[in-house]
Amino acid sequence: MIHIEDKRNCVSCANCIQVCPVGCIEFRCDSEGFRYPYGDANKCIGCSKCHDVCPVEQHGYLGGNSFVTKAYGAINKNAEIRRQSSSGGLFSAFASEIINRNGIVYGASIIDKKVKHISVSNQVDMYKLRRSKYVQSDILGLFPNIKQTISLDRPVLFSGTPCQIKALYCYLGCRPHNLLTIEVVCHGVPSPTVYERYLNELGADYMIFRNKDRSWSNYDVEIHYPDESYKIEKASENLYMRGFLHNWFLRPSCSRCPAKSFLSGADITLGDFWGGQKLAPQLFDDKGTSVVFLHSSKGEVYWKRIINQIEYQDVPVDDAKKGNSCISYSVVVPSNRDLFFKDLYHSNLLDVLRYYLNREQFRQSRINTFCTIIRRLYLRVINLFRQDLISIFIVYLLLFVLF
């Protein structure tokens, strides 16, 4: 029976719950707002199916065929789709291709202050799956539905974080010919409870995490209220986004991700093409540019099918990865993460965020001041040392000339 001793060893995929033949495992939410499986030892029959489908326990690459990864910078030619997307609108191009073939697309959507994976089978509802959602998505019960759809031989696209992609393949135990998987470049997944508390304390309904009408490289967030009004803030100044980027309320498993470095088995990886201006300058107008990695022949087939919808430039894989360190590296856990959650028990989230951000700003200011002092001392010492060398050289030169 599955037993989680170290919370870094669970990504909340619910595979163990969905394969248990006697239903002895259930999800429970911990004090941080993350869900973990708990088993009833009295009901367990020792079949070990829960271990067989665990993406943390299953190591290695789930590719299924040999394929050299290729990388591209790309944008959707449809300006409105691109505007509604977090990056260059490439997900919509792949999803449209699946739907046009009578397929079903599964992706994350915001529903009643929660982020949950849903299915979409028409172009009208595609907007529900666009844009980034910086909250862990609920996928409980989703994989059995995907398996059933696959059995009907309909094309299926599943989009999610790398750990979710790996979990799906572990659940299925194979790579179906009619399943296309797209992983999104993931920094980490925040606590759903923290997100709900943030909205409740603001009296808001939901957030649009990536509004790039003003700028893609320096994007805003939209906070929407029940009276249909909304407020726009710079993401760099928004309390939730700043806490997210400081890693204070990310899931523990994000510090030891089992699917980094293209180990999820995804056919395609999509993300922001940060730092790609020199590689593909013609694609950059600050309206959003995607980086695309193809990992399988299936991914390449669908890439060729959408080429007429996009503008693109092939780029070296290593160069394309440089602007997205989280493709290869897990997040670093801040030393005060546990204190952050302890303080949440007694205070409002907004007050705690302000307090920790002010402390961090003060700490960074002290570090910058210290580094400035050290740098100036270093330059002064070097300058004095150089002057001494010049003096010594002149003395020796005079001695050589005189004697």
PDB file of N, CA and C in Angstrom, residues 55-103:
ATOM      1  N   PRO A  55       4.230   7.975 -10.454  1.00  0.00           N
ATOM      2  CA  PRO A  55       5.235   8.623 -11.310  1.00  0.00           C
ATOM      3  C   PRO A  55       6.526   8.964 -10.574  1.00  0.00           C
ATOM      4  N   VAL A  56       6.474   9.022  -9.252  1.00  0.00           N
ATOM      5  CA  VAL A  56       7.695   9.283  -8.483  1.00  0.00           C
ATOM      6  C   VAL A  56       8.533   8.023  -8.376  1.00  0.00           C
ATOM      7  N   GLU A  57       7.872   6.873  -8.228  1.00  0.00           N
ATOM      8  CA  GLU A  57       8.596   5.615  -8.089  1.00  0.00           C
ATOM      9  C   GLU A  57       9.063   5.052  -9.423  1.00  0.00           C
ATOM     10  N   GLN A  58       8.412   5.473 -10.512  1.00  0.00           N
ATOM     11  CA  GLN A  58       8.807   4.993 -11.833  1.00  0.00           C
ATOM     12  C   GLN A  58       9.860   5.926 -12.409  1.00  0.00           C
ATOM     13  N   HIS A  59      11.054   5.414 -12.626  1.00  0.00           N
ATOM     14  CA  HIS A  59      12.167   6.230 -13.097  1.00  0.00           C
ATOM     15  C   HIS A  59      12.417   5.991 -14.587  1.00  0.00           C
ATOM     16  N   GLY A  60      13.134   6.940 -15.186  1.00  0.00           N
ATOM     17  CA  GLY A  60      13.533   6.775 -16.578  1.00  0.00           C
ATOM     18  C   GLY A  60      12.640   7.511 -17.549  1.00  0.00           C
ATOM     19  N   TYR A  61      12.993   7.410 -18.812  1.00  0.00           N
ATOM     20  CA  TYR A  61      12.294   8.112 -19.886  1.00  0.00           C
ATOM     21  C   TYR A  61      11.157   7.260 -20.431  1.00  0.00           C
ATOM     22  N   LEU A  62      10.001   7.873 -20.669  1.00  0.00           N
ATOM     23  CA  LEU A  62       8.824   7.156 -21.139  1.00  0.00           C
ATOM     24  C   LEU A  62       8.552   7.436 -22.617  1.00  0.00           C
ATOM     25  N   GLY A  63       9.612   7.666 -23.366  1.00  0.00           N
ATOM     26  CA  GLY A  63       9.455   8.097 -24.756  1.00  0.00           C
ATOM     27  C   GLY A  63       8.873   7.055 -25.685  1.00  0.00           C
ATOM     28  N   GLY A  64       9.330   5.844 -25.591  1.00  0.00           N
ATOM     29  CA  GLY A  64       8.759   4.791 -26.416  1.00  0.00           C
ATOM     30  C   GLY A  64       9.398   4.659 -27.790  1.00  0.00           C
ATOM     31  N   ASN A  65      10.050   5.703 -28.278  1.00  0.00           N
ATOM     32  CA  ASN A  65      10.758   5.576 -29.549  1.00  0.00           C
ATOM     33  C   ASN A  65      11.925   6.556 -29.544  1.00  0.00           C
ATOM     34  N   SER A  66      12.894   6.303 -30.402  1.00  0.00           N
ATOM     35  CA  SER A  66      14.071   7.173 -30.455  1.00  0.00           C
ATOM     36  C   SER A  66      13.777   8.371 -31.344  1.00  0.00           C
ATOM     37  N   PHE A  67      14.040   9.551 -30.815  1.00  0.00           N
ATOM     38  CA  PHE A  67      13.788  10.779 -31.566  1.00  0.00           C
ATOM     39  C   PHE A  67      14.677  11.871 -30.994  1.00  0.00           C
ATOM     40  N   VAL A  68      15.378  12.569 -31.848  1.00  0.00           N
ATOM     41  CA  VAL A  68      16.233  13.659 -31.401  1.00  0.00           C
ATOM     42  C   VAL A  68      15.376  14.907 -31.219  1.00  0.00           C
ATOM     43  N   THR A  69      15.376  15.445 -30.013  1.00  0.00           N
ATOM     44  CA  THR A  69      14.561  16.625 -29.721  1.00  0.00           C
ATOM     45  C   THR A  69      14.926  17.786 -30.639  1.00  0.00           C
ATOM     46  N   LYS A  70      13.886  18.461 -31.150  1.00  0.00           N
ATOM     47  CA  LYS A  70      14.063  19.645 -31.989  1.00  0.00           C
ATOM     48  C   LYS A  70      13.411  20.836 -31.304  1.00  0.00           C
ATOM     49  N   ALA A  71      13.916  22.035 -31.574  1.00  0.00           N
ATOM     50  CA  ALA A  71      13.399  23.235 -30.907  1.00  0.00           C
ATOM     51  C   ALA A  71      13.080  24.323 -31.918  1.00  0.00           C
ATOM     52  N   TYR A  72      12.024  25.103 -31.616  1.00  0.00           N
ATOM     53  CA  TYR A  72      11.589  26.188 -32.490  1.00  0.00           C
ATOM     54  C   TYR A  72      11.096  27.365 -31.642  1.00  0.00           C
ATOM     55  N   GLY A  73      11.241  28.555 -32.186  1.00  0.00           N
ATOM     56  CA  GLY A  73      10.514  29.708 -31.702  1.00  0.00           C
ATOM     57  C   GLY A  73       9.319  29.870 -32.615  1.00  0.00           C
ATOM     58  N   ALA A  74       8.141  30.224 -32.069  1.00  0.00           N
ATOM     59  CA  ALA A  74       6.950  30.260 -32.922  1.00  0.00           C
ATOM     60  C   ALA A  74       5.881  31.182 -32.360  1.00  0.00           C
ATOM     61  N   ILE A  75       5.031  31.683 -33.279  1.00  0.00           N
ATOM     62  CA  ILE A  75       3.861  32.480 -32.906  1.00  0.00           C
ATOM     63  C   ILE A  75       2.683  32.074 -33.784  1.00  0.00           C
ATOM     64  N   ASN A  76       1.479  32.206 -33.245  1.00  0.00           N
ATOM     65  CA  ASN A  76       0.264  31.934 -33.998  1.00  0.00           C
ATOM     66  C   ASN A  76      -0.041  33.123 -34.912  1.00  0.00           C
ATOM     67  N   LYS A  77      -0.386  32.866 -36.157  1.00  0.00           N
ATOM     68  CA  LYS A  77      -0.702  33.942 -37.092  1.00  0.00           C
ATOM     69  C   LYS A  77      -1.991  34.665 -36.730  1.00  0.00           C
ATOM     70  N   ASN A  78      -2.876  33.984 -35.998  1.00  0.00           N
ATOM     71  CA  ASN A  78      -4.137  34.589 -35.571  1.00  0.00           C
ATOM     72  C   ASN A  78      -3.864  35.530 -34.399  1.00  0.00           C
ATOM     73  N   ALA A  79      -3.953  36.828 -34.630  1.00  0.00           N
ATOM     74  CA  ALA A  79      -3.581  37.819 -33.619  1.00  0.00           C
ATOM     75  C   ALA A  79      -4.458  37.738 -32.372  1.00  0.00           C
ATOM     76  N   GLU A  80      -5.746  37.444 -32.526  1.00  0.00           N
ATOM     77  CA  GLU A  80      -6.644  37.397 -31.380  1.00  0.00           C
ATOM     78  C   GLU A  80      -6.357  36.180 -30.507  1.00  0.00           C
ATOM     79  N   ILE A  81      -6.115  35.021 -31.127  1.00  0.00           N
ATOM     80  CA  ILE A  81      -5.752  33.831 -30.353  1.00  0.00           C
ATOM     81  C   ILE A  81      -4.451  34.068 -29.609  1.00  0.00           C
ATOM     82  N   ARG A  82      -3.513  34.698 -30.272  1.00  0.00           N
ATOM     83  CA  ARG A  82      -2.230  35.005 -29.634  1.00  0.00           C
ATOM     84  C   ARG A  82      -2.421  35.955 -28.455  1.00  0.00           C
ATOM     85  N   ARG A  83      -3.312  36.929 -28.603  1.00  0.00           N
ATOM     86  CA  ARG A  83      -3.562  37.885 -27.527  1.00  0.00           C
ATOM     87  C   ARG A  83      -4.163  37.198 -26.307  1.00  0.00           C
ATOM     88  N   GLN A  84      -5.014  36.190 -26.551  1.00  0.00           N
ATOM     89  CA  GLN A  84      -5.678  35.492 -25.462  1.00  0.00           C
ATOM     90  C   GLN A  84      -4.788  34.430 -24.814  1.00  0.00           C
ATOM     91  N   SER A  85      -3.604  34.221 -25.352  1.00  0.00           N
ATOM     92  CA  SER A  85      -2.704  33.173 -24.868  1.00  0.00           C
ATOM     93  C   SER A  85      -1.574  33.776 -24.043  1.00  0.00           C
ATOM     94  N   SER A  86      -0.969  32.961 -23.203  1.00  0.00           N
ATOM     95  CA  SER A  86       0.112  33.460 -22.357  1.00  0.00           C
ATOM     96  C   SER A  86       1.377  33.742 -23.146  1.00  0.00           C
ATOM     97  N   SER A  87       1.620  32.930 -24.175  1.00  0.00           N
ATOM     98  CA  SER A  87       2.842  33.104 -24.969  1.00  0.00           C
ATOM     99  C   SER A  87       2.485  33.402 -26.414  1.00  0.00           C
ATOM    100  N   GLY A  88       2.820  32.468 -27.311  1.00  0.00           N
ATOM    101  CA  GLY A  88       2.608  32.709 -28.731  1.00  0.00           C
ATOM    102  C   GLY A  88       1.382  32.058 -29.330  1.00  0.00           C
ATOM    103  N   GLY A  89       0.567  31.404 -28.496  1.00  0.00           N
ATOM    104  CA  GLY A  89      -0.666  30.787 -29.001  1.00  0.00           C
ATOM    105  C   GLY A  89      -0.474  29.455 -29.681  1.00  0.00           C
ATOM    106  N   LEU A  90       0.608  28.737 -29.361  1.00  0.00           N
ATOM    107  CA  LEU A  90       0.861  27.443 -30.017  1.00  0.00           C
ATOM    108  C   LEU A  90      -0.045  26.330 -29.500  1.00  0.00           C
ATOM    109  N   PHE A  91      -0.384  26.377 -28.197  1.00  0.00           N
ATOM    110  CA  PHE A  91      -1.286  25.353 -27.672  1.00  0.00           C
ATOM    111  C   PHE A  91      -2.593  25.340 -28.451  1.00  0.00           C
ATOM    112  N   SER A  92      -3.136  26.525 -28.735  1.00  0.00           N
ATOM    113  CA  SER A  92      -4.410  26.619 -29.455  1.00  0.00           C
ATOM    114  C   SER A  92      -4.307  26.011 -30.847  1.00  0.00           C
ATOM    115  N   ALA A  93      -3.168  26.159 -31.482  1.00  0.00           N
ATOM    116  CA  ALA A  93      -2.987  25.593 -32.821  1.00  0.00           C
ATOM    117  C   ALA A  93      -3.036  24.067 -32.773  1.00  0.00           C
ATOM    118  N   PHE A  94      -2.333  23.467 -31.813  1.00  0.00           N
ATOM    119  CA  PHE A  94      -2.362  22.004 -31.681  1.00  0.00           C
ATOM    120  C   PHE A  94      -3.759  21.531 -31.275  1.00  0.00           C
ATOM    121  N   ALA A  95      -4.380  22.231 -30.344  1.00  0.00           N
ATOM    122  CA  ALA A  95      -5.714  21.843 -29.879  1.00  0.00           C
ATOM    123  C   ALA A  95      -6.746  21.920 -30.997  1.00  0.00           C
ATOM    124  N   SER A  96      -6.664  22.960 -31.807  1.00  0.00           N
ATOM    125  CA  SER A  96      -7.604  23.106 -32.930  1.00  0.00           C
ATOM    126  C   SER A  96      -7.461  21.951 -33.907  1.00  0.00           C
ATOM    127  N   GLU A  97      -6.238  21.517 -34.122  1.00  0.00           N
ATOM    128  CA  GLU A  97      -6.005  20.393 -35.032  1.00  0.00           C
ATOM    129  C   GLU A  97      -6.658  19.122 -34.503  1.00  0.00           C
ATOM    130  N   ILE A  98      -6.567  18.890 -33.201  1.00  0.00           N
ATOM    131  CA  ILE A  98      -7.198  17.722 -32.586  1.00  0.00           C
ATOM    132  C   ILE A  98      -8.715  17.802 -32.711  1.00  0.00           C
ATOM    133  N   ILE A  99      -9.289  18.965 -32.397  1.00  0.00           N
ATOM    134  CA  ILE A  99     -10.749  19.144 -32.454  1.00  0.00           C
ATOM    135  C   ILE A  99     -11.253  18.995 -33.884  1.00  0.00           C
ATOM    136  N   ASN A 100     -10.518  19.510 -34.845  1.00  0.00           N
ATOM    137  CA  ASN A 100     -10.919  19.384 -36.250  1.00  0.00           C
ATOM    138  C   ASN A 100     -10.942  17.934 -36.719  1.00  0.00           C
ATOM    139  N   ARG A 101     -10.270  17.065 -35.995  1.00  0.00           N
ATOM    140  CA  ARG A 101     -10.257  15.633 -36.315  1.00  0.00           C
ATOM    141  C   ARG A 101     -11.216  14.856 -35.416  1.00  0.00           C
ATOM    142  N   ASN A 102     -12.224  15.561 -34.889  1.00  0.00           N
ATOM    143  CA  ASN A 102     -13.240  14.972 -34.016  1.00  0.00           C
ATOM    144  C   ASN A 102     -12.631  14.447 -32.722  1.00  0.00           C
ATOM    145  N   GLY A 103     -11.606  15.146 -32.241  1.00  0.00           N
ATOM    146  CA  GLY A 103     -10.945  14.724 -31.021  1.00  0.00           C
ATOM    147  C   GLY A 103     -11.394  15.532 -29.807  1.00  0.00           C
TER     148      GLY A 103
END
